[in-house]
Every structure is written in structure tokens, then in C-alpha cells.
PDB file of C-alpha atoms and ligand atoms in Angstrom:
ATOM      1  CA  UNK A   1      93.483  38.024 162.206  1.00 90.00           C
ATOM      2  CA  UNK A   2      92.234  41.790 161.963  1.00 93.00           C
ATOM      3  CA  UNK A   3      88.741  39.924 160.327  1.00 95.00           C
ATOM      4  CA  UNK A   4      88.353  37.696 163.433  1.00 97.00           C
ATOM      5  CA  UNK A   5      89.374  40.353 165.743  1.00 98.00           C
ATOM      6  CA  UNK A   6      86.711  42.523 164.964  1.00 98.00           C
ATOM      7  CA  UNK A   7      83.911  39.437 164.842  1.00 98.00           C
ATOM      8  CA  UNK A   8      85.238  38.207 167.938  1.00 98.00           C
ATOM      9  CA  UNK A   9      84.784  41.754 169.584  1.00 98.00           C
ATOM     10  CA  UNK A  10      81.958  43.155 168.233  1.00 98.00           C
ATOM     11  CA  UNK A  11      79.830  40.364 167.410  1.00 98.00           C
ATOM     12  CA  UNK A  12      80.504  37.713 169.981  1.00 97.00           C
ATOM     13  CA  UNK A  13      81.643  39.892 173.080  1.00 98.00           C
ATOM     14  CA  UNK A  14      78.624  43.053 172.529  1.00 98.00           C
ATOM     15  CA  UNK A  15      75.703  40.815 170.532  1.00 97.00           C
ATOM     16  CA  UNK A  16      74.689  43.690 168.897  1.00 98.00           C
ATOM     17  CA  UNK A  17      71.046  45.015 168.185  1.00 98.00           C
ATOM     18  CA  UNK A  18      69.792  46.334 165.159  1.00 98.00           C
ATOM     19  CA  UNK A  19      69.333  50.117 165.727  1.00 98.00           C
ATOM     20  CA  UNK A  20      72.127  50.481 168.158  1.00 98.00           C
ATOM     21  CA  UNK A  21      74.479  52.746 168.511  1.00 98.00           C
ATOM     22  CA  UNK A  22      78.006  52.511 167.885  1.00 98.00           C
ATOM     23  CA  UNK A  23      81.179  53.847 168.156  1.00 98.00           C
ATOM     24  CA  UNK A  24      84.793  52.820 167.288  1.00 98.00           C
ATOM     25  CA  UNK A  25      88.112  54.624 167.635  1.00 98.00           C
ATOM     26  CA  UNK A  26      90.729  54.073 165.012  1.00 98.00           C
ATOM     27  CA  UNK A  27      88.500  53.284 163.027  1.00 98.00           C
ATOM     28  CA  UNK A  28      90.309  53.265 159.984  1.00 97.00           C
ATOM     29  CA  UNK A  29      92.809  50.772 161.118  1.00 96.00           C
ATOM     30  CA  UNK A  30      92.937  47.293 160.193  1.00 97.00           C
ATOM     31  CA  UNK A  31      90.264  45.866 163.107  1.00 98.00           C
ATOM     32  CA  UNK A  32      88.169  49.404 162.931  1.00 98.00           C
ATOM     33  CA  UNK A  33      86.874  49.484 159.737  1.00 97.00           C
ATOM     34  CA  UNK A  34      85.968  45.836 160.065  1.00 97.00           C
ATOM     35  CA  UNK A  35      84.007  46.391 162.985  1.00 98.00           C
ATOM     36  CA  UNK A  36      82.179  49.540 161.252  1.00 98.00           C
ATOM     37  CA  UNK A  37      81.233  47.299 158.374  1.00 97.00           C
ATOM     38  CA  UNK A  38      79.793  44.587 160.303  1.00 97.00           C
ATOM     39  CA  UNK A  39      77.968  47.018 162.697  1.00 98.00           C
ATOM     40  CA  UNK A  40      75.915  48.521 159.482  1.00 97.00           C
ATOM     41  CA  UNK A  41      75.463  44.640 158.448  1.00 96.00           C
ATOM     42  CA  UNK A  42      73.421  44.480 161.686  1.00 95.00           C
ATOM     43  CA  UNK A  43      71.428  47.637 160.853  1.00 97.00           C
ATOM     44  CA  UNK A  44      73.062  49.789 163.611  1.00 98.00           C
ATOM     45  CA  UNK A  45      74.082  53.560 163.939  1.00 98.00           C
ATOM     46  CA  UNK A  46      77.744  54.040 162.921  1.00 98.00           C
ATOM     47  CA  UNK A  47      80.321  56.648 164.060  1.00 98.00           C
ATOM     48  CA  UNK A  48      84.364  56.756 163.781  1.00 98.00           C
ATOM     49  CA  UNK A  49      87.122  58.592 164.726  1.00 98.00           C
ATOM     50  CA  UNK A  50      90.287  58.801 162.587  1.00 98.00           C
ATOM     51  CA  UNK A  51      93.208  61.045 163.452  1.00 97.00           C
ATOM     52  CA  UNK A  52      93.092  62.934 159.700  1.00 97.00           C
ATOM     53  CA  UNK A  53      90.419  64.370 156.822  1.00 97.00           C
ATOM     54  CA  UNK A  54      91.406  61.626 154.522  1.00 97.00           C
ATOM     55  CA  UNK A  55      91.218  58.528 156.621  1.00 98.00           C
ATOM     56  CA  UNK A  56      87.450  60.351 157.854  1.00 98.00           C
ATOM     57  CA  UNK A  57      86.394  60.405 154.254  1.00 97.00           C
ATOM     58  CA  UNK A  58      87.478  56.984 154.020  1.00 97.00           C
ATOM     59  CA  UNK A  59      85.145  55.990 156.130  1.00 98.00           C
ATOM     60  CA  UNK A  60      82.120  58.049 155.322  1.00 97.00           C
ATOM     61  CA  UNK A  61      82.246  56.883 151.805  1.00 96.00           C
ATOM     62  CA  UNK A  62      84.490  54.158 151.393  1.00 96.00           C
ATOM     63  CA  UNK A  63      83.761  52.449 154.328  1.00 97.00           C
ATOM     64  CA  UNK A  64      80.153  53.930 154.606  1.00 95.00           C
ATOM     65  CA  UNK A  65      79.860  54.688 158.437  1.00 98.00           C
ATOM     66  CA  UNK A  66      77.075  56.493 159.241  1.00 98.00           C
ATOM     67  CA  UNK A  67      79.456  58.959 160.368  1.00 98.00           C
ATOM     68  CA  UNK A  68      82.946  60.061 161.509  1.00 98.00           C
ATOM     69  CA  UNK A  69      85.030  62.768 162.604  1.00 98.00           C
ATOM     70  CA  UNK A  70      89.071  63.797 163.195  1.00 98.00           C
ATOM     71  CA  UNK A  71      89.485  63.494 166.627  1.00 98.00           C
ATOM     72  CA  UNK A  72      93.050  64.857 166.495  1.00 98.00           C
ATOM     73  CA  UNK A  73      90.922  68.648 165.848  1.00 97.00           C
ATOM     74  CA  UNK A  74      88.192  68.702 168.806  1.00 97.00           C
ATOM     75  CA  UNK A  75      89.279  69.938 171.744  1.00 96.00           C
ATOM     76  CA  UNK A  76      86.398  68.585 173.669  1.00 98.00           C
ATOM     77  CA  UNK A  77      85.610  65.059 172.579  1.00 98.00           C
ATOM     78  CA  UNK A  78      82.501  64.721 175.364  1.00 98.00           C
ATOM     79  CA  UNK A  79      81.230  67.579 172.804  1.00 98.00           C
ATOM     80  CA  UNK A  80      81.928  65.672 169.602  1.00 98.00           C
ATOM     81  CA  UNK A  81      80.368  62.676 171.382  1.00 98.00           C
ATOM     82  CA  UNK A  82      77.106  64.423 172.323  1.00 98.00           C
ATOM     83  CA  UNK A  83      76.796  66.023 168.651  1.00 98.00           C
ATOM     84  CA  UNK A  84      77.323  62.350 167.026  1.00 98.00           C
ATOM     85  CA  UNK A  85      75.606  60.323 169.662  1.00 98.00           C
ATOM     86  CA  UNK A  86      72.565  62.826 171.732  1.00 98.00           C
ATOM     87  CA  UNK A  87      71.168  59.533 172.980  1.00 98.00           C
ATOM     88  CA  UNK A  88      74.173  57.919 173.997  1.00 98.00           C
ATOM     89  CA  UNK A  89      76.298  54.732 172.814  1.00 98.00           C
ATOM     90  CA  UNK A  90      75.555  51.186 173.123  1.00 98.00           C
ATOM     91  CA  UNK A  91      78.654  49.182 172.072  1.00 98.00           C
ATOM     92  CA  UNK A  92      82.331  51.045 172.161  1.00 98.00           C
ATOM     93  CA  UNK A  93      84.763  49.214 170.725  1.00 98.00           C
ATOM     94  CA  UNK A  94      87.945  50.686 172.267  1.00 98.00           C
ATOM     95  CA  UNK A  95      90.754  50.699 170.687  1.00 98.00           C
ATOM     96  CA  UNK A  96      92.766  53.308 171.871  1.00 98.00           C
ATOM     97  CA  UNK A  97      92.431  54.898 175.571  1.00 98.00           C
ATOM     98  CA  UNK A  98      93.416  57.897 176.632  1.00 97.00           C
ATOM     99  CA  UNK A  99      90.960  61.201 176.103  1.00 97.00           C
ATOM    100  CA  UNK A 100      88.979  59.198 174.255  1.00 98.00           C
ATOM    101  CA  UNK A 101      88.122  56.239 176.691  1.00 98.00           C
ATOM    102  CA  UNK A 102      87.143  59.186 179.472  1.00 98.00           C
ATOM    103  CA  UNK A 103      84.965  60.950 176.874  1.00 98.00           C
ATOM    104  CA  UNK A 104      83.325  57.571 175.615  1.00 98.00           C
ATOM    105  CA  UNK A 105      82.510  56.746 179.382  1.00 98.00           C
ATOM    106  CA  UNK A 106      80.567  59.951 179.667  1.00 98.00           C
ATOM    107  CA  UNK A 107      78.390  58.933 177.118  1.00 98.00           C
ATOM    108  CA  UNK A 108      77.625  55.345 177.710  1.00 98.00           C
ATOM    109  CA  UNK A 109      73.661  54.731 177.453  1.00 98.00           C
ATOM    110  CA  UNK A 110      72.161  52.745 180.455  1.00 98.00           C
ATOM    111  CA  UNK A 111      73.491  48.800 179.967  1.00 98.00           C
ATOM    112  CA  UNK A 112      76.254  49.721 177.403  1.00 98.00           C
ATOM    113  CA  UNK A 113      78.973  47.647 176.423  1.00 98.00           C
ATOM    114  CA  UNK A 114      82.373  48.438 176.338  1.00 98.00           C
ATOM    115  CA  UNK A 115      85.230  45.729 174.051  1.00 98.00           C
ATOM    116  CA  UNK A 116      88.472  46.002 175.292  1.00 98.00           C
ATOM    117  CA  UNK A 117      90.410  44.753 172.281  1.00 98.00           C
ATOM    118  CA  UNK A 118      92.935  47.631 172.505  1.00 98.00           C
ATOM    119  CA  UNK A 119      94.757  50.629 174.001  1.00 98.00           C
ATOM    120  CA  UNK A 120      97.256  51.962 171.627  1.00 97.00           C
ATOM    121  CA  UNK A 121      97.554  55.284 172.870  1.00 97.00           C
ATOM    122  CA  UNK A 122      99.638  53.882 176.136  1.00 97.00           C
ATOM    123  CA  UNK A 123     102.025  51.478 174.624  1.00 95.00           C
ATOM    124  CA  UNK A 124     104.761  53.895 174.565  1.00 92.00           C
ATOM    125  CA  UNK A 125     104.100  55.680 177.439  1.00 95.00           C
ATOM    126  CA  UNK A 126     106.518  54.849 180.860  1.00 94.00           C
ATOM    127  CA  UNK A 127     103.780  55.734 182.738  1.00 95.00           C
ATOM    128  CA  UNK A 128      99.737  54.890 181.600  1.00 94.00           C
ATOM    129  CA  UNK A 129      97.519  57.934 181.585  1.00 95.00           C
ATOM    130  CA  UNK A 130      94.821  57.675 184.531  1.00 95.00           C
ATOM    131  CA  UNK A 131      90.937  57.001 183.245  1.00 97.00           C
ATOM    132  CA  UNK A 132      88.974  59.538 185.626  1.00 97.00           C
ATOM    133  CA  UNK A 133      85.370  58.354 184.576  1.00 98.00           C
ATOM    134  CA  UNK A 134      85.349  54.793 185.369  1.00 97.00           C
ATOM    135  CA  UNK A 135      81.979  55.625 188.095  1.00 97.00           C
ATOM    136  CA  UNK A 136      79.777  55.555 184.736  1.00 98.00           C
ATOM    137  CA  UNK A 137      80.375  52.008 184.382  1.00 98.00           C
ATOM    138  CA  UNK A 138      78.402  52.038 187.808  1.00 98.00           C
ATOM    139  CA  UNK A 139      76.222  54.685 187.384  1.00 95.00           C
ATOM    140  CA  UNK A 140      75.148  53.187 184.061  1.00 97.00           C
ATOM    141  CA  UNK A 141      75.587  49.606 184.721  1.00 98.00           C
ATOM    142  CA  UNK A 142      78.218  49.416 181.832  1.00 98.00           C
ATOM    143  CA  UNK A 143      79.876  46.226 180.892  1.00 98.00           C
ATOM    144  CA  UNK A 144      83.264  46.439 179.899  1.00 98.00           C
ATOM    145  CA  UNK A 145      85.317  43.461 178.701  1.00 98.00           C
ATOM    146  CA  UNK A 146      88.980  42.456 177.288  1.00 98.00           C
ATOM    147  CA  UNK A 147      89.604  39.858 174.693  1.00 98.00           C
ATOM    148  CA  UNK A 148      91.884  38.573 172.518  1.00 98.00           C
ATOM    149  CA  UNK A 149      91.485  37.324 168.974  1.00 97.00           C
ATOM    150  CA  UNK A 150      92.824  33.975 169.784  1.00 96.00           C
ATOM    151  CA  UNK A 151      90.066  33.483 172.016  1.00 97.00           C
ATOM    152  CA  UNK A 152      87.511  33.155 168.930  1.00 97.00           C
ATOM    153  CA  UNK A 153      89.771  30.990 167.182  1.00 96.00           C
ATOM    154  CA  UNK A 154      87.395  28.542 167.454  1.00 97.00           C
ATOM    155  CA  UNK A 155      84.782  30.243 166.090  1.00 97.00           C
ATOM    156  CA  UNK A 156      86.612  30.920 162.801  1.00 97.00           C
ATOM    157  CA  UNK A 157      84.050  28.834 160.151  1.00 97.00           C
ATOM    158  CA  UNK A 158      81.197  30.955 161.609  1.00 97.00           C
ATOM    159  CA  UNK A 159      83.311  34.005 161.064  1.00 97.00           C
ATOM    160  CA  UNK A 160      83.759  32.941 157.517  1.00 97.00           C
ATOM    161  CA  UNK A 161      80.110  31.829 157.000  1.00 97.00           C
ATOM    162  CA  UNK A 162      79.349  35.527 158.101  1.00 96.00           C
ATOM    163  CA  UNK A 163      81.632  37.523 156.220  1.00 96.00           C
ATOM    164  CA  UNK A 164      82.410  35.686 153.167  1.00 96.00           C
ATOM    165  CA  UNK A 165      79.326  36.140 151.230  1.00 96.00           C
ATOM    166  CA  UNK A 166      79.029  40.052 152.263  1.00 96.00           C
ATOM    167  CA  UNK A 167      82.656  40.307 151.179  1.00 96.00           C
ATOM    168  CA  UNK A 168      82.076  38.508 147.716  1.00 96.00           C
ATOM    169  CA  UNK A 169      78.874  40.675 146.785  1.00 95.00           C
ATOM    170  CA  UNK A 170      81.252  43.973 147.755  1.00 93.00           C
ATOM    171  CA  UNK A 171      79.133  45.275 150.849  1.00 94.00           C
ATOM    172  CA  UNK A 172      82.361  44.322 152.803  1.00 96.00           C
ATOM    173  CA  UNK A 173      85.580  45.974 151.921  1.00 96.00           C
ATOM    174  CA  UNK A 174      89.073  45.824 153.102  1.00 93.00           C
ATOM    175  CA  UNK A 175      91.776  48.934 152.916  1.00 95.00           C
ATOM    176  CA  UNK A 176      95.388  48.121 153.085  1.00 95.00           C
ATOM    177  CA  UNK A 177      98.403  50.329 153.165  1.00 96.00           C
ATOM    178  CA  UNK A 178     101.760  47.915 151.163  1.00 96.00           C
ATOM    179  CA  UNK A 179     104.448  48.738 151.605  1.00 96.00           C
ATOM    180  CA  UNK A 180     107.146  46.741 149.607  1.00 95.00           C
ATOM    181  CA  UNK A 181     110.471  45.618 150.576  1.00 95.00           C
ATOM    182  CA  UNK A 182     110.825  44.212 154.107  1.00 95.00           C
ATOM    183  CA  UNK A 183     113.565  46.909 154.785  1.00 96.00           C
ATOM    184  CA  UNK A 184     110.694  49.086 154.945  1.00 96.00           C
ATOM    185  CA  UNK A 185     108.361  46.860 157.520  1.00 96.00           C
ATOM    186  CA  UNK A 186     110.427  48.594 160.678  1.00 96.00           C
ATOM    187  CA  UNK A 187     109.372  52.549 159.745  1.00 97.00           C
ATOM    188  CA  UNK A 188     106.080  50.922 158.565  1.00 97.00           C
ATOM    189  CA  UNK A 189     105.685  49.606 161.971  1.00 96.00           C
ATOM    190  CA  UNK A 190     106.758  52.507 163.779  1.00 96.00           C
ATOM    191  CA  UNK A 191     104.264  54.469 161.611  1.00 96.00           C
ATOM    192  CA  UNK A 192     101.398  52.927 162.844  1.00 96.00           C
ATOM    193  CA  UNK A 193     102.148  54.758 165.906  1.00 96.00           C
ATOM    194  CA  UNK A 194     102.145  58.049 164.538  1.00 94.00           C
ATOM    195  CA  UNK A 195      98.938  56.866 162.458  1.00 95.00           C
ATOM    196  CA  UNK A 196     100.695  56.574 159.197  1.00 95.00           C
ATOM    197  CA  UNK A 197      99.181  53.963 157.450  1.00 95.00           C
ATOM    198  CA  UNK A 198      95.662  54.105 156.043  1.00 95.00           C
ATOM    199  CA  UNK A 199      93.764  50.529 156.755  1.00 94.00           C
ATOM    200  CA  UNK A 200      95.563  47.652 157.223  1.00 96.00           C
ATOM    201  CA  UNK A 201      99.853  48.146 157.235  1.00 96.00           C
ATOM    202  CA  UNK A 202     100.863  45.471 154.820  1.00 96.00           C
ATOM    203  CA  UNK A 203     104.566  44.534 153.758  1.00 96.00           C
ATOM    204  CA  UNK A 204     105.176  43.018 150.546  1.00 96.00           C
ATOM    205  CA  UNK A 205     108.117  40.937 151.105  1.00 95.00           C
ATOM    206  CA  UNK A 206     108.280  39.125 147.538  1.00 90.00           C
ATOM    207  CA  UNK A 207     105.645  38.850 144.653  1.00 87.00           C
ATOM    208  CA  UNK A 208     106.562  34.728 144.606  1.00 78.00           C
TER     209      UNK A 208
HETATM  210  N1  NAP B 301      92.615  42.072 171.235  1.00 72.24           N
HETATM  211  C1  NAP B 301      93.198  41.561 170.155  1.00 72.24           C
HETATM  212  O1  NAP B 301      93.220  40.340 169.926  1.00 72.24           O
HETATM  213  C2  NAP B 301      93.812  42.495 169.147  1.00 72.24           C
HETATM  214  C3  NAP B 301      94.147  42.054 167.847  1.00 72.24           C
HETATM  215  C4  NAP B 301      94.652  42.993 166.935  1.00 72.24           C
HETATM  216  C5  NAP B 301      94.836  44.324 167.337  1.00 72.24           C
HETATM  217  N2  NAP B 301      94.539  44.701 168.605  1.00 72.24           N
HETATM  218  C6  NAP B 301      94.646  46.083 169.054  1.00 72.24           C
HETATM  219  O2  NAP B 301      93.564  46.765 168.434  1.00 72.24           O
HETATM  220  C7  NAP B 301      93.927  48.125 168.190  1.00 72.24           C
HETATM  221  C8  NAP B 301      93.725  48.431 166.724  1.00 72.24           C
HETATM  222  O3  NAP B 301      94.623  47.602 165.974  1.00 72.24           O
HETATM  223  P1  NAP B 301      94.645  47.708 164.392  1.00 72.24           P
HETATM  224  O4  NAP B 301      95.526  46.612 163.922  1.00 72.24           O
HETATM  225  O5  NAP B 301      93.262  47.848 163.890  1.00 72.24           O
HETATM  226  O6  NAP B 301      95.296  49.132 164.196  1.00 72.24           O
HETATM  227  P2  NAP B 301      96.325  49.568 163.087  1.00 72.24           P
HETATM  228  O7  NAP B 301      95.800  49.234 161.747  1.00 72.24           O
HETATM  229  O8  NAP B 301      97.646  49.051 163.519  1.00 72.24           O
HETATM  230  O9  NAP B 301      96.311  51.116 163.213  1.00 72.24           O
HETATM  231  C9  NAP B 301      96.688  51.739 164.356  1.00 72.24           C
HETATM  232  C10 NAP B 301      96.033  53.116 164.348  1.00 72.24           C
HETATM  233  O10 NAP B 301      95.896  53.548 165.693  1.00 72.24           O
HETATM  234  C11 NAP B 301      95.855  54.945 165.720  1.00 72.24           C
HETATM  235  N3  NAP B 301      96.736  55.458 166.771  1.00 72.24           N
HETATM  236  C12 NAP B 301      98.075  55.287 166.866  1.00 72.24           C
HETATM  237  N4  NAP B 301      98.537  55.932 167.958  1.00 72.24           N
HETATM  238  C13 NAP B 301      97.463  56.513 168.553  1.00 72.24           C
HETATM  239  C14 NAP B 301      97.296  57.322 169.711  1.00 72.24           C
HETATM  240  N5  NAP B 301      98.324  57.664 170.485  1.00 72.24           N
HETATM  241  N6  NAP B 301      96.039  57.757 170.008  1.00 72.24           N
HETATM  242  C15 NAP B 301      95.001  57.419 169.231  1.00 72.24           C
HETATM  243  N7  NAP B 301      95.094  56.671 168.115  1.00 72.24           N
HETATM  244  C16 NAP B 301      96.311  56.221 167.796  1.00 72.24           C
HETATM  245  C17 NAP B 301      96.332  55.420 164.344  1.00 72.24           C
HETATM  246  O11 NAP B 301      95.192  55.872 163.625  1.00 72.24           O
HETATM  247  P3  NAP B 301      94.720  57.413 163.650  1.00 72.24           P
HETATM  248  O12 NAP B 301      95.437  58.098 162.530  1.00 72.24           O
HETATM  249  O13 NAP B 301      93.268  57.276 163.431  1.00 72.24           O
HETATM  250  O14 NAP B 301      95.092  57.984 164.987  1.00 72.24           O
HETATM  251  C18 NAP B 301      96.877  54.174 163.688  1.00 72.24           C
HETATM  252  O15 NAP B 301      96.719  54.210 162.288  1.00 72.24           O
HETATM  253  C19 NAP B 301      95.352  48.278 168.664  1.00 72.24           C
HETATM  254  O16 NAP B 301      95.311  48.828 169.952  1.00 72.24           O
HETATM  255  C20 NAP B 301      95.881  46.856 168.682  1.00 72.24           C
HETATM  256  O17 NAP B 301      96.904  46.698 169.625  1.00 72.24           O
HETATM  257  C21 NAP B 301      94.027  43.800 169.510  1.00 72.24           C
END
């Protein structure tokens, strides 16, 4: 699911370039770091952000993005974006909203593309935050686009003729966070709110 989440959104939805640029929030998570590894398969320009110093290191070496930083200590992302990206972004995959969907928008390159797959930062919220930049998508004739996995389904034996021999020679790698016992899958749920797990939240139910 994560695996054809991230193909479906990346590859299918922003038909990426070699040498673009790239940038994915939570990127550590079980779609994110998917999406990074496929975007340096295509030869583009990397960046994450990751809400602590271990989950960034994960991806700088681990996970080998280009580069990534802890968004949880800039106080002006626009800033972090310009130092990471001074030419602009071509594909955002958005994953989270809030600040960070406002400061991405500032920073979209002319023709950019935008993947909705999702906005984690509202879910709890009784009320949505507002997004205040949405005249870039105008200005800079942006594309931005929702999707769900299942709408790739389809597409699943070209996901696995794409990924399965990367993943079998090692230049794709997958992070999970197990838990075991499935009284532990409701605080391991509630943690990935609070950005508790590191890659993938996995609960082991029974080794059978
Ligand atoms: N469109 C689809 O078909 C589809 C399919 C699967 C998932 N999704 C969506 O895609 C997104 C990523 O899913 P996932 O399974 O990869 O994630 P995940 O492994 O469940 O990890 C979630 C991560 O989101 C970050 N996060 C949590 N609350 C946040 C907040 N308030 N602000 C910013 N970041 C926050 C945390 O990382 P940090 O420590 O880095 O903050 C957390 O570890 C989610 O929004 C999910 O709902 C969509």
C-alpha cells in the first residue's frame, strides 16, 4: 500500500524529470521515504523534512536524500526552503499541510506540480488551518492534484516491475517501526500523530 502510494503519486500523477527538484514532507514515514527513493532512481534533486535529528539522518544516509532538515526547529520554513531549493521546486509531494503547504507554495518553480496524497497535520483539528498562498498556483501556473492509492491499483505489475529489481539489488530500502502485541497497535497509532514511529508503524500481531 505505502509502495503503491508513493508510485502512484510521484511517478504517475508528477512524471518526473531527471534533474528535478523535489521535495517531500514526512518524509520519513511509510509513503515519504518511498517517494525519496524513487525520486533519486529518476536522477532528481532530493530534499526532506522530518520532525527530529534522527529520523533527518535517516534519510541523509539511510535513505540517501540529497538532503533534509527538522522542520519542527526553523522558524521560517520559506527560509529553509530557499536555502535547500534557490531555484525553486518542481514536484511537492504533500503530505502534511499546514506551515508547510504555505511555505512550499512560495517556492513552486514556474509549471510545478503539487500531489495531494495527504494532510496529516489537520486530521485532528475541529477547525482546518487556512492556506494563505494558494495565488502561486496562478502566478506560477502550478498543478496541484489529489489521489488515492486505490486509484493505481491497476497499475500494480508495473509498480512491481519498477521497484522489485531496485529493491533486490539494495538501492531501495524500507524502514519499519514493530511494534509487537496488538494491545500495543492503539498507542502505536496514536503515535503516528505525535510522529513517534520511525518509517513504516508495523504491529506484530503473532510470529505464525
Ligand atoms: N492518498 C493515499 O492513498 C494515501 C495512502 C496512504 C497514506 N496517505 C497519507 O499520506 C500521509 C503520509 O502517510 P504515511 O503512512 O507515510 O505516514 P506515517 O508513516 O503514518 O507517518 C506519519 C508521520 O507524519 C508526521 N506528522 C504527524 N503529525 C504531523 C503534523 N501535525 N505536522 C507535520 N507532520 C506530522 C510524523 O512525522 P514527523 O516526525 O516527521 O513529523 C509522522 O511520523 C498521511 O497524511 C496519510 O494520511 C495517503
Amino acid at each position: 500500500m505505502p509502495g503503491l502510494t508513493a508510485y502512484g503519486g510521484f511517478i504517475e500523477l508528477c512524471s518526473p524529470k531527471k534533474g528535478e527538484t523535489v521535495f517531500i514532507s514526512a518524509a520519513s514515514g511509510a509513503v515519504g521515504q518511498l517517494v525519496g527513493q524513487l525520486a533519486k532512481l529518476f536522477g532528481c534533486y532530493v530534499v526532506g523534512s522530518a520532525g527530529s535529528k534522527e529520523k533527518v539522518g535517516l534519510l541523509k544516509n539511510k535513505l540517501r536524500f540529497d538532503e533534509a532538515f527538522n522542520y519542527k526547529e526553523e522558524s521560517n520554513l520559506d527560509a529553509a526552503l530557499k536555502r535547500y531549493f534557490p531555484e525553486g521546486i518542481d514536484i511537492y509531494f504533500e503530505n502534511v499541510r499546514g506551515k508547510t503547504l504555505d511555505a512550499v507554495l512560495l517556492n513552486m518553480k514556474l509549471h510545478g506540480r503539487i500531489a495531494v496524497c495527504g494532510m496529516i497535520s489537520q486530521y485532528n483539528l475541529e477547525q482546518p488551518e487556512g492556506v494563505h498562498n494558494l495565488m502561486q498556483l496562478l502566478a506560477k501556473r502550478v498543478r496541484m492534484e489529489g489521489f488515492s492509492a486505490l486509484d493505481y491499483y491497476h497499475l500494480y505489475p508495473k509498480f512491481l516491475e519498477m521497484v522489485l529489481p531496485p529493491t533486490k539489488e539494495g538501492r531501495i530500502v524500507y524502514v519499519e517501526d514493530t511494534v509487537e502485541g496488538l494491545e500495543n497497535g492503539p498507542a502505536a497509532l496514536v503515535g503516528l500523530f505525535s510522529g513517534r514511529n520511525v518509517g513504516k508503524q508495523v504491529v506484530l500481531v503473532a510470529r505464525e
